[in-house]
Tab-separated table of C-alpha atoms in Angstrom:
chain	number	residue	atom	x	y	z
A	1	MET	CA	0.000	0.000	0.000
A	2	LYS	CA	2.840	2.346	0.888
A	3	LYS	CA	4.493	1.628	-2.464
A	4	ILE	CA	1.288	2.505	-4.308
A	5	ILE	CA	0.985	5.771	-2.379
A	6	VAL	CA	4.620	6.638	-3.151
A	7	ILE	CA	4.102	5.848	-6.850
A	8	LEU	CA	0.955	7.984	-6.950
A	9	ILE	CA	2.809	10.854	-5.274
A	10	LEU	CA	5.687	10.562	-7.771
A	11	ILE	CA	3.241	10.481	-10.696
A	12	ASN	CA	1.503	13.562	-9.319
A	13	ILE	CA	4.848	15.376	-8.949
A	14	PHE	CA	5.831	14.398	-12.511
A	15	PHE	CA	2.610	15.702	-14.053
A	16	THR	CA	2.779	18.886	-11.952
A	17	ILE	CA	6.303	19.619	-13.217
A	18	TYR	CA	5.293	18.714	-16.787
A	19	SER	CA	2.261	21.006	-16.721
A	20	GLN	CA	4.362	23.875	-15.332
A	21	GLU	CA	6.927	23.374	-18.113
A	22	LYS	CA	4.164	23.422	-20.732
A	23	LYS	CA	2.789	26.662	-19.297
A	24	GLU	CA	6.278	28.170	-19.324
A	25	ASP	CA	6.775	27.041	-22.934
A	26	LYS	CA	3.521	28.695	-23.939
A	27	ARG	CA	4.516	31.941	-22.233
A	28	ASN	CA	7.935	31.905	-23.914
A	29	ASN	CA	6.451	30.952	-27.273
A	30	LYS	CA	4.364	34.122	-27.281
A	31	LEU	CA	7.581	36.095	-27.825
A	32	ILE	CA	9.237	33.734	-30.299
A	33	ALA	CA	8.916	34.790	-33.937
A	34	LYS	CA	7.724	32.271	-36.498
A	35	ASN	CA	10.432	33.512	-38.869
A	36	ILE	CA	14.093	34.376	-38.393
A	37	VAL	CA	14.660	36.417	-41.543
A	38	ASP	CA	12.413	37.935	-44.196
A	39	ILE	CA	14.040	39.019	-47.488
A	40	SER	CA	12.091	41.069	-50.040
A	41	PHE	CA	13.203	42.154	-53.503
A	42	GLU	CA	10.981	44.784	-55.118
A	43	GLY	CA	10.776	46.782	-58.309
A	44	GLY	CA	8.478	49.718	-58.930
A	45	PHE	CA	8.253	53.428	-59.579
A	46	GLY	CA	8.441	56.610	-57.558
A	47	LEU	CA	6.783	59.995	-57.994
A	48	TYR	CA	8.778	63.012	-56.837
A	49	ILE	CA	6.760	65.516	-54.818
A	50	GLY	CA	7.176	68.893	-53.127
A	51	ASP	CA	9.751	71.488	-54.188
A	52	PHE	CA	11.809	68.850	-56.001
A	53	TYR	CA	8.808	68.129	-58.229
A	54	GLN	CA	8.662	71.829	-59.183
A	55	HIS	CA	12.408	71.827	-59.783
A	56	LEU	CA	12.116	68.902	-62.225
A	57	ILE	CA	9.148	70.449	-64.040
A	58	ARG	CA	11.031	73.715	-64.449
A	59	ASP	CA	14.138	71.914	-65.730
A	60	GLY	CA	12.193	69.706	-68.155
A	61	ALA	CA	13.057	66.423	-66.409
A	62	PHE	CA	10.767	63.485	-65.682
A	63	VAL	CA	8.980	63.542	-62.321
A	64	VAL	CA	8.873	59.743	-62.022
A	65	THR	CA	11.683	57.273	-61.477
A	66	PRO	CA	12.092	53.504	-61.690
A	67	THR	CA	13.024	51.972	-58.325
A	68	LEU	CA	14.683	48.774	-57.174
A	69	ASP	CA	14.767	47.914	-53.462
A	70	LEU	CA	16.137	45.122	-51.278
A	71	TYR	CA	15.069	44.636	-47.642
A	72	ILE	CA	16.523	42.154	-45.149
A	73	SER	CA	14.292	41.950	-42.058
A	74	ILE	CA	15.611	40.299	-38.883
A	75	TYR	CA	13.038	39.380	-36.215
A	76	LEU	CA	13.985	40.229	-32.631
A	77	ILE	CA	10.676	39.121	-31.088
A	78	LYS	CA	7.429	37.784	-32.503
A	79	TYR	CA	6.058	40.889	-34.221
A	80	PHE	CA	8.993	43.318	-34.273
A	81	GLY	CA	12.526	43.587	-35.547
A	82	LEU	CA	15.131	45.523	-37.490
A	83	GLN	CA	15.656	45.634	-41.223
A	84	LEU	CA	18.456	46.702	-43.525
A	85	MET	CA	17.513	48.322	-46.808
A	86	VAL	CA	19.252	49.200	-50.056
A	87	GLY	CA	17.191	51.189	-52.548
A	88	SER	CA	17.704	53.073	-55.767
A	89	GLY	CA	16.155	55.815	-57.847
A	90	SER	CA	17.199	58.251	-60.541
A	91	VAL	CA	16.537	61.585	-62.174
A	92	ILE	CA	15.910	61.246	-65.906
A	93	HIS	CA	16.084	64.116	-68.373
A	94	ILE	CA	15.186	63.725	-72.026
A	95	ASP	CA	18.437	65.460	-73.059
A	96	SER	CA	20.707	63.579	-70.634
A	97	LYS	CA	22.346	60.294	-71.545
A	98	PRO	CA	21.717	57.948	-69.925
A	99	ILE	CA	20.427	59.801	-66.845
A	100	GLU	CA	20.918	63.143	-65.158
A	101	GLY	CA	21.373	61.736	-61.677
A	102	SER	CA	21.243	58.575	-59.599
A	103	ILE	CA	20.208	58.002	-55.990
A	104	ILE	CA	21.241	55.076	-53.783
A	105	TYR	CA	19.690	54.617	-50.338
A	106	ASN	CA	21.245	52.670	-47.431
A	107	GLY	CA	19.223	52.557	-44.238
A	108	LEU	CA	18.404	50.848	-40.961
A	109	GLU	CA	14.741	50.619	-39.972
A	110	ILE	CA	12.437	49.209	-37.329
A	111	PHE	CA	9.390	47.217	-38.399
A	112	GLY	CA	6.271	45.638	-37.010
A	113	GLN	CA	4.526	42.766	-38.747
A	114	TYR	CA	1.368	40.745	-38.173
A	115	ASP	CA	0.620	37.482	-39.970
A	116	TRP	CA	-2.702	35.914	-40.835
A	117	LYS	CA	-3.116	32.603	-42.662
A	118	LEU	CA	-2.795	33.957	-46.201
A	119	VAL	CA	-1.547	37.532	-45.800
A	120	TYR	CA	0.616	39.682	-43.581
A	121	ILE	CA	0.920	43.423	-43.016
A	122	LYS	CA	4.189	45.201	-42.266
A	123	ILE	CA	4.798	48.802	-41.205
A	124	PHE	CA	8.295	50.244	-41.072
A	125	ALA	CA	10.263	53.450	-40.614
A	126	GLY	CA	13.909	54.382	-40.432
A	127	ALA	CA	16.748	56.521	-41.688
A	128	GLY	CA	20.117	56.255	-43.338
A	129	PHE	CA	22.363	57.673	-46.022
A	130	GLN	CA	21.396	58.939	-49.461
A	131	HIS	CA	24.197	58.725	-52.027
A	132	THR	CA	23.478	61.000	-54.981
A	133	THR	CA	25.213	61.842	-58.237
A	134	MET	CA	24.124	65.062	-59.937
A	135	LEU	CA	26.043	66.902	-62.674
A	136	LEU	CA	28.696	64.172	-62.393
A	137	GLN	CA	29.335	65.185	-58.769
A	138	TYR	CA	28.936	62.856	-55.781
A	139	TYR	CA	27.017	63.852	-52.636
A	140	THR	CA	26.135	62.018	-49.432
A	141	SER	CA	23.390	63.147	-47.097
A	142	ALA	CA	20.678	61.815	-44.799
A	143	PHE	CA	17.258	60.438	-45.691
A	144	PHE	CA	14.132	59.245	-43.892
A	145	GLU	CA	11.685	56.543	-45.000
A	146	ALA	CA	8.329	55.255	-43.739
A	147	GLY	CA	6.005	52.771	-45.377
A	148	ILE	CA	3.511	49.933	-45.258
A	149	GLY	CA	3.592	46.567	-47.000
A	150	LEU	CA	1.196	43.717	-47.771
A	151	GLY	CA	2.331	40.151	-48.393
A	152	ILE	CA	0.123	37.515	-50.049
A	153	LYS	CA	1.015	33.873	-49.465
A	154	ILE	CA	2.201	31.739	-52.383
A	155	ASN	CA	3.533	28.894	-50.234
A	156	ASP	CA	5.023	28.495	-46.735
A	157	TYR	CA	8.211	30.333	-47.687
A	158	LEU	CA	7.280	32.588	-50.604
A	159	TYR	CA	5.009	35.642	-50.670
A	160	TRP	CA	3.953	38.189	-53.282
A	161	TYR	CA	4.861	41.462	-51.592
A	162	ASN	CA	3.631	45.007	-52.321
A	163	SER	CA	4.672	48.178	-50.516
A	164	PHE	CA	3.973	51.906	-50.458
A	165	LYS	CA	6.743	54.211	-49.174
A	166	TYR	CA	7.452	57.856	-48.446
A	167	ARG	CA	11.071	58.967	-48.751
A	168	MET	CA	12.676	62.294	-47.922
A	169	GLY	CA	16.354	63.071	-48.423
A	170	PHE	CA	18.465	66.212	-48.382
A	171	LEU	CA	20.733	67.401	-51.189
A	172	ASN	CA	22.935	70.271	-50.036
A	173	SER	CA	25.083	71.727	-52.806
A	174	ILE	CA	26.107	75.260	-53.826
A	175	LEU	CA	26.896	73.914	-57.303
A	176	LEU	CA	23.396	72.502	-57.769
A	177	SER	CA	21.743	75.617	-56.357
A	178	GLY	CA	23.569	77.768	-58.917
A	179	MET	CA	23.091	75.416	-61.862
A	180	TYR	CA	19.372	74.874	-61.260
A	181	ARG	CA	18.651	78.412	-59.995
A	182	LEU	CA	17.395	77.149	-56.636
A	183	GLU	CA	16.391	79.535	-53.880
A	184	LYS	CA	17.187	76.895	-51.227
A	185	ASP	CA	18.746	73.443	-50.982
A	186	ASP	CA	16.807	70.602	-52.565
A	187	VAL	CA	14.824	68.193	-50.429
A	188	ILE	CA	14.228	65.072	-52.505
A	189	MET	CA	10.795	63.736	-51.537
A	190	SER	CA	9.017	60.869	-53.267
A	191	LEU	CA	6.119	58.444	-52.986
A	192	THR	CA	7.047	54.957	-54.134
A	193	PHE	CA	4.986	51.898	-55.028
A	194	SER	CA	6.843	48.597	-55.335
A	195	THR	CA	5.955	44.981	-55.962
A	196	GLY	CA	8.062	41.855	-55.775
A	197	ILE	CA	8.809	38.661	-53.899
A	198	ALA	CA	9.397	38.077	-50.184
A	199	VAL	CA	11.147	34.959	-48.909
A	200	LYS	CA	10.681	33.886	-45.277
A	201	ILE	CA	13.167	31.727	-43.384
A	202	LYS	CA	11.321	29.844	-40.642
A	203	ASN	CA	12.439	29.785	-37.015
A	204	PRO	CA	13.269	26.177	-36.027
A	205	TYR	CA	12.815	27.075	-32.329
A	206	ASP	CA	9.185	28.076	-32.811
A	207	LYS	CA	7.097	25.145	-31.581
A	208	ASP	CA	4.343	25.938	-34.080
A	209	VAL	CA	6.704	25.320	-37.017
A	210	LYS	CA	6.313	21.797	-38.294
């Protein structure tokens, strides 16, 4: 009888410890991201706005630009993380060959993302460096970006990704101000729409990943 009581006590202790571990796992799993890395590659077009738009109109240049962007998103916790971005744009003039200027963006951003079964939404914002060539001269300055993205599931690892972004960068140059008859330094602002592919790398430590 004593042996049975001891066995029952041991079984009770075992299941108590097991249930506590399961509860702890569930609490920890709430913070664990389903993905480790999210990589998106997007092409699209941007529309210049603000004073820079007026500058381009006055100079006879195009007010739209093709864009090509790469984002590498690293999840820190379940819904948030940091992402690195490399983007590009240009200024195209009908009399310039091949282009009048080029713009390369390098930035670090924070993002928040929420996943449903077939889609996910991402919002992001950050800043970095804007590398610009105008009149064959090279300039580096700061830029800011904020945007929102929508991913549509193709399979467990691949998504069709679309994003809408606002970018603002500074272009300080006495040479440009004189050449383009500017009353103040240019602020390059644009609205960009991009579409492409996002690849998700799953987190092997997430217990929901099978």
